[in-house]
Amino acid sequence: MLLALTAAAAPSAALSPPVSTSFKLDRYEYAFTSTVSSFAGKGAGDAAVTGYWNATGRHDRLGSVPN
């Protein structure tokens, strides 16, 4: 019975196939310091699906020897 309740609670969207099957991503680094970089971009799928993204990453100090 617990298994049946878990299955009923799962969203049906999780069972749907993705709208797009292939994607193209553009990315740009728009800001950086010696320890942080910021990127943004646009993604497009083959089914006319579009999305935008933004990410910030911390890294070893530029010019340093990584551990």
Short mmCIF file of the C-alpha atoms (twelve columns), coordinates in Angstrom:
data_MODEL
# 
_entry.id   MODEL 
# 
loop_
_atom_site.group_PDB 
_atom_site.id 
_atom_site.type_symbol 
_atom_site.label_atom_id 
_atom_site.label_alt_id 
_atom_site.label_comp_id 
_atom_site.label_asym_id 
_atom_site.label_seq_id 
_atom_site.Cartn_x 
_atom_site.Cartn_y 
_atom_site.Cartn_z 
_atom_site.pdbx_PDB_model_num 
ATOM 1  C CA . MET A 1  0.000  0.000  0.000   1 
ATOM 2  C CA . LEU A 2  2.861  2.429  0.753   1 
ATOM 3  C CA . LEU A 3  4.246  1.855  -2.752  1 
ATOM 4  C CA . ALA A 4  0.890  2.716  -4.296  1 
ATOM 5  C CA . LEU A 5  0.662  5.966  -2.329  1 
ATOM 6  C CA . THR A 6  4.203  6.944  -3.347  1 
ATOM 7  C CA . ALA A 7  3.472  6.331  -7.017  1 
ATOM 8  C CA . ALA A 8  0.250  8.336  -6.817  1 
ATOM 9  C CA . ALA A 9  2.076  11.274 -5.229  1 
ATOM 10 C CA . ALA A 10 4.730  11.469 -7.981  1 
ATOM 11 C CA . PRO A 11 4.111  14.313 -10.454 1 
ATOM 12 C CA . SER A 12 3.000  13.138 -13.885 1 
ATOM 13 C CA . ALA A 13 5.351  15.628 -15.594 1 
ATOM 14 C CA . ALA A 14 8.296  13.562 -14.382 1 
ATOM 15 C CA . LEU A 15 7.056  10.726 -16.583 1 
ATOM 16 C CA . SER A 16 6.731  12.862 -19.739 1 
ATOM 17 C CA . PRO A 17 9.464  12.800 -22.369 1 
ATOM 18 C CA . PRO A 18 11.408 16.048 -22.854 1 
ATOM 19 C CA . VAL A 19 10.011 18.485 -25.407 1 
ATOM 20 C CA . SER A 20 13.417 18.968 -27.049 1 
ATOM 21 C CA . THR A 21 15.919 16.211 -27.702 1 
ATOM 22 C CA . SER A 22 18.893 18.368 -28.661 1 
ATOM 23 C CA . PHE A 23 20.081 21.694 -27.308 1 
ATOM 24 C CA . LYS A 24 22.513 24.482 -28.187 1 
ATOM 25 C CA . LEU A 25 24.021 26.571 -25.401 1 
ATOM 26 C CA . ASP A 26 25.728 29.935 -25.752 1 
ATOM 27 C CA . ARG A 27 27.849 31.188 -22.871 1 
ATOM 28 C CA . TYR A 28 29.707 34.356 -22.026 1 
ATOM 29 C CA . GLU A 29 31.992 35.298 -19.162 1 
ATOM 30 C CA . TYR A 30 30.879 38.793 -18.233 1 
ATOM 31 C CA . ALA A 31 32.831 39.454 -15.023 1 
ATOM 32 C CA . PHE A 32 35.765 38.043 -13.114 1 
ATOM 33 C CA . THR A 33 38.140 38.656 -10.242 1 
ATOM 34 C CA . SER A 34 41.176 36.626 -9.272  1 
ATOM 35 C CA . THR A 35 38.910 34.142 -7.413  1 
ATOM 36 C CA . VAL A 36 35.369 34.449 -8.873  1 
ATOM 37 C CA . SER A 37 33.994 34.240 -12.438 1 
ATOM 38 C CA . SER A 38 30.458 35.039 -13.637 1 
ATOM 39 C CA . PHE A 39 28.869 33.530 -16.734 1 
ATOM 40 C CA . ALA A 40 25.518 33.856 -18.491 1 
ATOM 41 C CA . GLY A 41 23.974 32.438 -21.592 1 
ATOM 42 C CA . LYS A 42 21.020 31.262 -23.604 1 
ATOM 43 C CA . GLY A 43 19.915 27.752 -24.458 1 
ATOM 44 C CA . ALA A 44 17.694 26.709 -27.340 1 
ATOM 45 C CA . GLY A 45 16.129 23.324 -27.974 1 
ATOM 46 C CA . ASP A 46 15.131 21.764 -31.276 1 
ATOM 47 C CA . ALA A 47 11.439 22.167 -30.379 1 
ATOM 48 C CA . ALA A 48 11.618 25.987 -30.172 1 
ATOM 49 C CA . VAL A 49 12.223 25.878 -26.410 1 
ATOM 50 C CA . THR A 50 14.405 28.709 -25.078 1 
ATOM 51 C CA . GLY A 51 15.938 29.308 -21.677 1 
ATOM 52 C CA . TYR A 52 18.445 31.648 -20.048 1 
ATOM 53 C CA . TRP A 53 20.979 30.865 -17.351 1 
ATOM 54 C CA . ASN A 54 23.439 32.634 -15.064 1 
ATOM 55 C CA . ALA A 55 26.212 31.113 -12.915 1 
ATOM 56 C CA . THR A 56 28.966 32.312 -10.612 1 
ATOM 57 C CA . GLY A 57 31.906 30.079 -9.752  1 
ATOM 58 C CA . ARG A 58 34.684 30.357 -7.200  1 
ATOM 59 C CA . HIS A 59 38.118 29.077 -8.172  1 
ATOM 60 C CA . ASP A 60 41.729 29.014 -7.064  1 
ATOM 61 C CA . ARG A 61 43.416 32.392 -7.271  1 
ATOM 62 C CA . LEU A 62 44.492 33.036 -10.868 1 
ATOM 63 C CA . GLY A 63 48.184 32.284 -11.295 1 
ATOM 64 C CA . SER A 64 48.282 29.979 -8.277  1 
ATOM 65 C CA . VAL A 65 49.214 26.309 -8.299  1 
ATOM 66 C CA . PRO A 66 46.061 24.257 -7.545  1 
ATOM 67 C CA . ASN A 67 46.180 21.807 -4.632  1 
# 
